[in-house]
Amino acid sequence: MRKALALLAALAVSLGAMAGEITVGFAQLGAESMWRTANTDSIKGEAAKRGIKLIFSDAQQKQENQIKAIQSFIAQGVDVIGLPPVVNSGWEPVLREAQEAGIPVILADRTVDTSDDSLYVSFIGSNFIEEGRSAGKWLVRELKAKYGEARGEVFELVGTVGAAPAIDRKKGFEEVIAQYPGLNIVKSQSGDFTRAKGKEVMEAFIKSPEWEKAKTKIIYGHNDDMVLGAIQALEEAGVNPGQECLIIGVDAIADAFEAIAQGKMHCTVECNPLIGPQFYDMVEGIVAGKEIPKVVYSNEGTYDYYCAAALLPWRRSLY
Ligand code: GZL
């Protein structure tokens, strides 16, 4: 039965191709955050707008599910595969299967660790190291403005272990704060990019001796969803997040703008999820045989308490 279905699916793709229709297989990693939901909406919405046939799968943040999805796309003979790899290692075998089947792969959002970059056509997404640097630079400016010097104790909510945004947002942030001996990460733990786990990790941080000893409590989250979970934990512990802490997230989701407008958070660094148009420009370019750049970065900014309240309606309108 499964074989028959796979054959039927492959036939449908071939008939579509004969009619000039492009078919894309997109192995989405999950639905773990507001950012991811917006990213999925952009990938699905833009395909519909362009009349591109999209075969979409959700891996629930499991690499083995993404690998199975890619193998299914290969069996169906899609024209292009889109992959936001949940972690950056373990991809070479399945990327080689796609290469041998002559199906180009676009890394959409996150990158992979590989010595052979012929295994993918291009990476389209954000410069995560730059995002970490932006968070660090904003923090240093804010501490100097408040206290005359950059000092404090950072409680870090790390993204999914092994994921490129988690590794690189940490790297960029540490690169900036390394220049200030009085500014250090004193606790660091993964909240897997979700609100629920971000809350759990913050509950543990609050009970730690480091929290007791901290003079300037700084919370740096690799995404806003974990930060919003942490804010819930702080409030449940009787801590006033906006008054007693300095809180920075990444993604710039509308809920973070709202938390900043309410005085519960201070800054969020943008990471643009709406890469659908750029992604399908790349797909159409590949099908048309055009030269494709190896890396395409999204444009991004940083938003803090000076502007978030005024920009909230605009941000809500985006996603
Ligand atoms: C970043 C993306 C990250 C977001 C998180 O491009 O991979 O994954 O920052 C999401 O919100 O879970």
mmCIF file of C-alpha atoms and ligand atoms in Angstrom:
data_model
loop_
_atom_site.group_PDB
_atom_site.id
_atom_site.type_symbol
_atom_site.label_atom_id
_atom_site.label_comp_id
_atom_site.label_asym_id
_atom_site.label_seq_id
_atom_site.Cartn_x
_atom_site.Cartn_y
_atom_site.Cartn_z
ATOM 1 C CA MET A 1 0.000 0.000 0.000
ATOM 2 C CA ARG A 2 2.770 2.459 1.020
ATOM 3 C CA LYS A 3 4.700 1.616 -2.170
ATOM 4 C CA ALA A 4 1.595 2.215 -4.283
ATOM 5 C CA LEU A 5 1.015 5.590 -2.582
ATOM 6 C CA ALA A 6 4.664 6.582 -3.134
ATOM 7 C CA LEU A 7 4.392 5.638 -6.809
ATOM 8 C CA LEU A 8 1.166 7.632 -7.155
ATOM 9 C CA ALA A 9 2.808 10.640 -5.496
ATOM 10 C CA ALA A 10 5.844 10.376 -7.797
ATOM 11 C CA LEU A 11 3.504 10.128 -10.794
ATOM 12 C CA ALA A 12 1.642 13.263 -9.669
ATOM 13 C CA VAL A 13 4.944 15.138 -9.392
ATOM 14 C CA SER A 14 6.037 13.983 -12.848
ATOM 15 C CA LEU A 15 2.719 14.968 -14.436
ATOM 16 C CA GLY A 16 2.982 18.341 -12.718
ATOM 17 C CA ALA A 17 6.520 18.798 -14.009
ATOM 18 C CA MET A 18 5.353 18.020 -17.550
ATOM 19 C CA ALA A 19 2.794 20.805 -17.123
ATOM 20 C CA GLY A 20 5.621 23.162 -15.996
ATOM 21 C CA GLU A 21 4.566 23.081 -12.328
ATOM 22 C CA ILE A 22 7.398 23.290 -9.776
ATOM 23 C CA THR A 23 7.204 20.887 -6.813
ATOM 24 C CA VAL A 24 9.057 21.678 -3.568
ATOM 25 C CA GLY A 25 9.496 19.362 -0.588
ATOM 26 C CA PHE A 26 9.938 21.336 2.656
ATOM 27 C CA ALA A 27 11.053 19.373 5.774
ATOM 28 C CA GLN A 28 10.062 21.884 8.478
ATOM 29 C CA LEU A 29 11.685 21.165 11.838
ATOM 30 C CA GLY A 30 8.740 21.764 14.139
ATOM 31 C CA ALA A 31 6.286 24.289 15.619
ATOM 32 C CA GLU A 32 8.278 25.099 18.783
ATOM 33 C CA SER A 33 8.016 28.882 18.729
ATOM 34 C CA MET A 34 6.071 31.859 17.390
ATOM 35 C CA TRP A 35 9.000 32.444 15.070
ATOM 36 C CA ARG A 36 8.638 28.938 13.597
ATOM 37 C CA THR A 37 4.895 29.340 13.081
ATOM 38 C CA ALA A 38 5.476 32.582 11.195
ATOM 39 C CA ASN A 39 8.202 30.889 9.157
ATOM 40 C CA THR A 40 5.810 28.051 8.206
ATOM 41 C CA ASP A 41 3.099 30.545 7.247
ATOM 42 C CA SER A 42 5.586 32.354 4.999
ATOM 43 C CA ILE A 43 6.753 29.136 3.290
ATOM 44 C CA LYS A 44 3.183 27.886 2.746
ATOM 45 C CA GLY A 45 1.651 31.258 1.838
ATOM 46 C CA GLU A 46 4.257 32.173 -0.742
ATOM 47 C CA ALA A 47 4.000 28.758 -2.472
ATOM 48 C CA ALA A 48 0.230 29.212 -2.802
ATOM 49 C CA LYS A 49 0.729 32.753 -4.135
ATOM 50 C CA ARG A 50 3.118 31.493 -6.829
ATOM 51 C CA GLY A 51 1.206 28.321 -7.776
ATOM 52 C CA ILE A 52 4.103 26.148 -6.600
ATOM 53 C CA LYS A 53 3.175 22.638 -5.408
ATOM 54 C CA LEU A 54 4.435 22.343 -1.814
ATOM 55 C CA ILE A 55 4.830 19.016 -0.006
ATOM 56 C CA PHE A 56 5.266 20.073 3.629
ATOM 57 C CA SER A 57 6.222 18.001 6.679
ATOM 58 C CA ASP A 58 6.632 18.898 10.390
ATOM 59 C CA ALA A 59 9.373 16.913 12.177
ATOM 60 C CA GLN A 60 8.389 17.886 15.752
ATOM 61 C CA GLN A 61 12.042 18.931 16.375
ATOM 62 C CA LYS A 62 13.348 15.398 15.620
ATOM 63 C CA GLN A 63 16.214 15.005 13.139
ATOM 64 C CA GLU A 64 15.172 11.455 12.203
ATOM 65 C CA ASN A 65 11.782 12.763 11.058
ATOM 66 C CA GLN A 66 13.439 15.391 8.865
ATOM 67 C CA ILE A 67 15.680 12.728 7.320
ATOM 68 C CA LYS A 68 12.650 10.496 6.593
ATOM 69 C CA ALA A 69 10.841 13.452 4.998
ATOM 70 C CA ILE A 70 13.810 14.179 2.717
ATOM 71 C CA GLN A 71 13.935 10.522 1.656
ATOM 72 C CA SER A 72 10.224 10.673 0.852
ATOM 73 C CA PHE A 73 10.712 13.853 -1.219
ATOM 74 C CA ILE A 74 13.481 12.068 -3.146
ATOM 75 C CA ALA A 75 11.185 9.074 -3.803
ATOM 76 C CA GLN A 76 8.506 11.469 -5.080
ATOM 77 C CA GLY A 77 10.985 13.172 -7.390
ATOM 78 C CA VAL A 78 10.411 16.765 -6.232
ATOM 79 C CA ASP A 79 12.254 19.560 -8.055
ATOM 80 C CA VAL A 80 13.858 21.211 -4.977
ATOM 81 C CA ILE A 81 14.110 20.369 -1.255
ATOM 82 C CA GLY A 82 14.006 23.016 1.499
ATOM 83 C CA LEU A 83 15.591 22.070 4.847
ATOM 84 C CA PRO A 84 15.889 24.039 8.138
ATOM 85 C CA PRO A 85 18.144 21.478 9.946
ATOM 86 C CA VAL A 86 17.134 21.126 13.597
ATOM 87 C CA VAL A 87 20.786 20.488 14.560
ATOM 88 C CA ASN A 88 23.919 21.140 12.501
ATOM 89 C CA SER A 89 25.416 17.610 12.389
ATOM 90 C CA GLY A 90 24.456 14.214 10.901
ATOM 91 C CA TRP A 91 23.186 15.396 7.496
ATOM 92 C CA GLU A 92 25.818 14.262 4.985
ATOM 93 C CA PRO A 93 24.339 10.795 4.165
ATOM 94 C CA VAL A 94 20.842 12.052 3.320
ATOM 95 C CA LEU A 95 22.159 15.139 1.522
ATOM 96 C CA ARG A 96 24.299 12.767 -0.559
ATOM 97 C CA GLU A 97 21.158 10.731 -1.391
ATOM 98 C CA ALA A 98 19.490 13.929 -2.657
ATOM 99 C CA GLN A 99 22.606 14.865 -4.641
ATOM 100 C CA GLU A 100 22.749 11.399 -6.241
ATOM 101 C CA ALA A 101 19.067 11.742 -7.157
ATOM 102 C CA GLY A 102 19.880 15.103 -8.781
ATOM 103 C CA ILE A 103 17.612 17.059 -6.405
ATOM 104 C CA PRO A 104 19.060 20.402 -5.196
ATOM 105 C CA VAL A 105 18.738 21.260 -1.470
ATOM 106 C CA ILE A 106 18.346 24.781 -0.059
ATOM 107 C CA LEU A 107 19.235 25.221 3.652
ATOM 108 C CA ALA A 108 16.441 27.521 4.817
ATOM 109 C CA ASP A 109 17.015 29.190 8.255
ATOM 110 C CA ARG A 110 19.715 27.023 9.852
ATOM 111 C CA THR A 111 23.039 25.643 8.579
ATOM 112 C CA VAL A 112 24.775 22.266 8.643
ATOM 113 C CA ASP A 113 28.334 21.298 9.553
ATOM 114 C CA THR A 114 29.854 19.712 6.436
ATOM 115 C CA SER A 115 33.250 19.716 4.704
ATOM 116 C CA ASP A 116 31.473 19.276 1.349
ATOM 117 C CA ASP A 117 29.391 22.370 0.574
ATOM 118 C CA SER A 118 28.430 20.913 -2.815
ATOM 119 C CA LEU A 119 25.789 18.961 -0.807
ATOM 120 C CA TYR A 120 23.553 22.044 -0.734
ATOM 121 C CA VAL A 121 22.934 24.829 -3.251
ATOM 122 C CA SER A 122 22.587 27.729 -0.839
ATOM 123 C CA PHE A 123 21.881 28.881 2.739
ATOM 124 C CA ILE A 124 19.161 31.476 3.163
ATOM 125 C CA GLY A 125 18.567 32.878 6.651
ATOM 126 C CA SER A 126 20.140 34.984 9.354
ATOM 127 C CA ASN A 127 23.646 35.678 10.538
ATOM 128 C CA PHE A 128 23.262 34.229 14.033
ATOM 129 C CA ILE A 129 26.708 35.342 15.208
ATOM 130 C CA GLU A 130 25.764 38.917 14.272
ATOM 131 C CA GLU A 131 22.514 38.552 16.232
ATOM 132 C CA GLY A 132 24.523 37.466 19.309
ATOM 133 C CA ARG A 133 26.861 40.438 18.837
ATOM 134 C CA SER A 134 23.866 42.807 18.553
ATOM 135 C CA ALA A 135 22.479 41.472 21.853
ATOM 136 C CA GLY A 136 25.873 41.905 23.544
ATOM 137 C CA LYS A 137 26.408 45.400 22.158
ATOM 138 C CA TRP A 138 22.952 46.565 23.251
ATOM 139 C CA LEU A 139 23.595 45.152 26.760
ATOM 140 C CA VAL A 140 26.992 46.883 27.103
ATOM 141 C CA ARG A 141 25.527 50.233 25.978
ATOM 142 C CA GLU A 142 22.608 49.857 28.404
ATOM 143 C CA LEU A 143 24.810 48.909 31.392
ATOM 144 C CA LYS A 144 27.186 51.811 30.745
ATOM 145 C CA ALA A 145 24.232 54.206 30.485
ATOM 146 C CA LYS A 146 22.644 52.857 33.708
ATOM 147 C CA TYR A 147 25.693 52.167 35.897
ATOM 148 C CA GLY A 148 28.619 53.894 34.189
ATOM 149 C CA GLU A 149 30.272 50.537 33.464
ATOM 150 C CA ALA A 150 29.519 47.205 31.766
ATOM 151 C CA ARG A 151 29.205 44.786 34.679
ATOM 152 C CA GLY A 152 26.699 42.137 35.778
ATOM 153 C CA GLU A 153 25.806 38.460 35.981
ATOM 154 C CA VAL A 154 24.228 36.883 32.890
ATOM 155 C CA PHE A 155 21.741 33.998 33.127
ATOM 156 C CA GLU A 156 21.680 32.479 29.626
ATOM 157 C CA LEU A 157 18.749 30.535 28.157
ATOM 158 C CA VAL A 158 20.372 28.486 25.377
ATOM 159 C CA GLY A 159 18.461 27.294 22.294
ATOM 160 C CA THR A 160 18.265 23.679 21.089
ATOM 161 C CA VAL A 161 21.551 21.897 21.854
ATOM 162 C CA GLY A 162 23.568 21.528 18.647
ATOM 163 C CA ALA A 163 21.445 23.972 16.645
ATOM 164 C CA ALA A 164 23.301 26.613 14.613
ATOM 165 C CA PRO A 165 21.354 29.589 16.096
ATOM 166 C CA ALA A 166 22.119 28.387 19.634
ATOM 167 C CA ILE A 167 25.820 27.859 18.946
ATOM 168 C CA ASP A 168 26.298 31.116 17.060
ATOM 169 C CA ARG A 169 24.128 33.441 19.181
ATOM 170 C CA LYS A 170 26.218 32.301 22.162
ATOM 171 C CA LYS A 171 29.452 32.814 20.192
ATOM 172 C CA GLY A 172 28.568 36.348 19.059
ATOM 173 C CA PHE A 173 27.346 37.419 22.514
ATOM 174 C CA GLU A 174 30.427 36.029 24.314
ATOM 175 C CA GLU A 175 32.723 37.734 21.788
ATOM 176 C CA VAL A 176 31.322 41.127 22.845
ATOM 177 C CA ILE A 177 31.131 40.639 26.628
ATOM 178 C CA ALA A 178 34.626 39.063 26.759
ATOM 179 C CA GLN A 179 35.984 42.634 26.589
ATOM 180 C CA TYR A 180 34.386 43.469 29.993
ATOM 181 C CA PRO A 181 35.835 41.476 32.948
ATOM 182 C CA GLY A 182 32.956 42.478 35.218
ATOM 183 C CA LEU A 183 30.329 41.098 32.794
ATOM 184 C CA ASN A 184 30.058 37.292 32.856
ATOM 185 C CA ILE A 185 27.689 34.424 32.069
ATOM 186 C CA VAL A 186 27.184 32.747 35.473
ATOM 187 C CA LYS A 187 24.497 30.178 34.472
ATOM 188 C CA SER A 188 23.762 28.715 31.033
ATOM 189 C CA GLN A 189 21.211 26.008 30.208
ATOM 190 C CA SER A 190 19.146 24.906 27.190
ATOM 191 C CA GLY A 191 15.449 25.719 27.065
ATOM 192 C CA ASP A 192 15.169 24.139 23.575
ATOM 193 C CA PHE A 193 13.658 27.346 22.103
ATOM 194 C CA THR A 194 10.281 26.744 23.841
ATOM 195 C CA ARG A 195 8.350 28.846 26.389
ATOM 196 C CA ALA A 196 7.641 25.827 28.601
ATOM 197 C CA LYS A 197 11.304 24.835 28.912
ATOM 198 C CA GLY A 198 12.403 28.448 29.210
ATOM 199 C CA LYS A 199 10.143 28.723 32.265
ATOM 200 C CA GLU A 200 11.520 25.492 33.769
ATOM 201 C CA VAL A 201 15.142 26.635 33.333
ATOM 202 C CA MET A 202 14.407 30.047 34.880
ATOM 203 C CA GLU A 203 12.732 28.359 37.870
ATOM 204 C CA ALA A 204 15.994 26.446 38.421
ATOM 205 C CA PHE A 205 18.114 29.600 37.929
ATOM 206 C CA ILE A 206 16.087 31.465 40.583
ATOM 207 C CA LYS A 207 16.878 28.736 43.132
ATOM 208 C CA SER A 208 20.628 28.801 42.372
ATOM 209 C CA PRO A 209 23.306 30.397 44.611
ATOM 210 C CA GLU A 210 24.410 32.438 41.598
ATOM 211 C CA TRP A 211 20.999 34.127 41.538
ATOM 212 C CA GLU A 212 21.282 34.920 45.241
ATOM 213 C CA LYS A 213 24.716 36.462 44.779
ATOM 214 C CA ALA A 214 23.996 38.338 41.543
ATOM 215 C CA LYS A 215 24.113 42.132 41.924
ATOM 216 C CA THR A 216 22.957 42.987 38.362
ATOM 217 C CA LYS A 217 20.683 40.195 37.107
ATOM 218 C CA ILE A 218 20.789 39.927 33.315
ATOM 219 C CA ILE A 219 18.768 37.367 31.325
ATOM 220 C CA TYR A 220 19.885 36.638 27.742
ATOM 221 C CA GLY A 221 17.624 34.238 25.825
ATOM 222 C CA HIS A 222 18.488 32.806 22.404
ATOM 223 C CA ASN A 223 14.843 33.331 21.462
ATOM 224 C CA ASP A 224 11.911 35.395 22.761
ATOM 225 C CA ASP A 225 9.765 32.347 23.502
ATOM 226 C CA MET A 226 12.179 31.101 26.164
ATOM 227 C CA VAL A 227 12.453 34.640 27.584
ATOM 228 C CA LEU A 228 8.649 34.927 27.832
ATOM 229 C CA GLY A 229 8.585 31.623 29.703
ATOM 230 C CA ALA A 230 11.322 32.931 32.003
ATOM 231 C CA ILE A 231 9.340 36.133 32.681
ATOM 232 C CA GLN A 232 6.400 33.956 33.789
ATOM 233 C CA ALA A 233 8.721 32.112 36.205
ATOM 234 C CA LEU A 234 10.112 35.387 37.574
ATOM 235 C CA GLU A 235 6.637 36.812 38.206
ATOM 236 C CA GLU A 236 5.494 33.565 39.884
ATOM 237 C CA ALA A 237 8.557 33.842 42.153
ATOM 238 C CA GLY A 238 7.579 37.404 43.107
ATOM 239 C CA VAL A 239 10.372 39.005 41.071
ATOM 240 C CA ASN A 240 9.538 42.136 39.073
ATOM 241 C CA PRO A 241 11.267 41.282 35.744
ATOM 242 C CA GLY A 242 11.381 44.819 34.355
ATOM 243 C CA GLN A 243 12.612 46.428 37.571
ATOM 244 C CA GLU A 244 14.927 43.783 39.047
ATOM 245 C CA CYS A 245 16.463 42.372 35.845
ATOM 246 C CA LEU A 246 17.733 43.389 32.419
ATOM 247 C CA ILE A 247 16.134 41.049 29.859
ATOM 248 C CA ILE A 248 17.165 40.497 26.222
ATOM 249 C CA GLY A 249 15.720 38.074 23.660
ATOM 250 C CA VAL A 250 16.120 37.273 19.955
ATOM 251 C CA ASP A 251 13.503 36.952 17.182
ATOM 252 C CA ALA A 252 11.573 40.234 17.713
ATOM 253 C CA ILE A 253 8.198 38.432 17.799
ATOM 254 C CA ALA A 254 5.127 40.586 18.505
ATOM 255 C CA ASP A 255 4.701 39.045 21.997
ATOM 256 C CA ALA A 256 8.174 40.326 22.875
ATOM 257 C CA PHE A 257 7.247 43.834 21.675
ATOM 258 C CA GLU A 258 4.208 43.591 23.951
ATOM 259 C CA ALA A 259 6.325 42.462 26.957
ATOM 260 C CA ILE A 260 8.706 45.378 26.339
ATOM 261 C CA ALA A 261 5.774 47.795 26.050
ATOM 262 C CA GLN A 262 4.504 46.449 29.410
ATOM 263 C CA GLY A 263 7.934 47.079 30.995
ATOM 264 C CA LYS A 264 8.634 43.351 31.561
ATOM 265 C CA MET A 265 11.473 42.984 29.013
ATOM 266 C CA HIS A 266 14.003 45.430 27.577
ATOM 267 C CA CYS A 267 15.276 44.433 24.143
ATOM 268 C CA THR A 268 14.814 41.919 21.327
ATOM 269 C CA VAL A 269 17.115 41.352 18.353
ATOM 270 C CA GLU A 270 15.270 40.664 15.111
ATOM 271 C CA CYS A 271 15.526 37.332 13.296
ATOM 272 C CA ASN A 272 13.370 37.428 10.191
ATOM 273 C CA PRO A 273 11.106 34.327 9.744
ATOM 274 C CA LEU A 274 9.412 35.680 6.615
ATOM 275 C CA ILE A 275 11.886 34.191 4.151
ATOM 276 C CA GLY A 276 9.228 32.655 1.853
ATOM 277 C CA PRO A 277 9.635 35.169 -1.001
ATOM 278 C CA GLN A 278 13.468 34.930 -1.006
ATOM 279 C CA PHE A 279 13.261 31.108 -0.719
ATOM 280 C CA TYR A 280 10.996 30.709 -3.764
ATOM 281 C CA ASP A 281 12.991 33.277 -5.768
ATOM 282 C CA MET A 282 15.877 30.874 -5.191
ATOM 283 C CA VAL A 283 13.743 27.822 -6.132
ATOM 284 C CA GLU A 284 12.628 29.462 -9.385
ATOM 285 C CA GLY A 285 16.206 30.518 -10.091
ATOM 286 C CA ILE A 286 17.457 26.946 -9.639
ATOM 287 C CA VAL A 287 14.736 25.512 -11.913
ATOM 288 C CA ALA A 288 15.573 28.172 -14.518
ATOM 289 C CA GLY A 289 19.247 27.142 -14.315
ATOM 290 C CA LYS A 290 20.433 30.478 -12.919
ATOM 291 C CA GLU A 291 23.611 31.019 -10.832
ATOM 292 C CA ILE A 292 22.612 30.989 -7.107
ATOM 293 C CA PRO A 293 24.643 32.732 -4.328
ATOM 294 C CA LYS A 294 25.921 30.301 -1.667
ATOM 295 C CA VAL A 295 24.655 32.479 1.200
ATOM 296 C CA VAL A 296 21.716 34.921 1.332
ATOM 297 C CA TYR A 297 21.272 36.793 4.671
ATOM 298 C CA SER A 298 17.998 38.416 5.787
ATOM 299 C CA ASN A 299 17.941 42.107 6.795
ATOM 300 C CA GLU A 300 17.402 42.547 10.550
ATOM 301 C CA GLY A 301 17.320 45.211 13.283
ATOM 302 C CA THR A 302 17.245 45.566 17.103
ATOM 303 C CA TYR A 303 14.180 46.870 19.018
ATOM 304 C CA ASP A 304 14.121 48.060 22.646
ATOM 305 C CA TYR A 305 11.990 50.001 25.106
ATOM 306 C CA TYR A 306 12.442 53.263 23.199
ATOM 307 C CA CYS A 307 10.418 51.999 20.229
ATOM 308 C CA ALA A 308 8.630 48.688 20.936
ATOM 309 C CA ALA A 309 5.319 50.162 22.156
ATOM 310 C CA ALA A 310 4.960 52.417 19.118
ATOM 311 C CA LEU A 311 5.916 49.587 16.733
ATOM 312 C CA LEU A 312 3.692 46.906 18.334
ATOM 313 C CA PRO A 313 0.734 47.305 15.901
ATOM 314 C CA TRP A 314 3.125 47.036 12.937
ATOM 315 C CA ARG A 315 4.785 43.929 14.416
ATOM 316 C CA ARG A 316 1.407 42.260 15.102
ATOM 317 C CA SER A 317 0.436 42.914 11.489
ATOM 318 C CA LEU A 318 3.502 41.008 10.263
ATOM 319 C CA TYR A 319 2.804 37.742 12.102
HETATM 320 C C1 GZL B 1 16.352 31.132 13.915
HETATM 321 C C2 GZL B 1 15.453 29.950 14.163
HETATM 322 C C3 GZL B 1 15.190 29.797 15.626
HETATM 323 C C4 GZL B 1 14.389 30.944 16.240
HETATM 324 C C5 GZL B 1 13.613 30.222 17.275
HETATM 325 O O1 GZL B 1 16.563 31.308 12.558
HETATM 326 O O2 GZL B 1 16.074 28.766 13.693
HETATM 327 O O3 GZL B 1 14.404 28.623 15.812
HETATM 328 O O4 GZL B 1 15.198 31.964 16.774
HETATM 329 C C6 GZL B 1 13.207 28.977 16.515
HETATM 330 O O5 GZL B 1 12.494 30.902 17.779
HETATM 331 O O6 GZL B 1 12.802 27.975 17.365
#
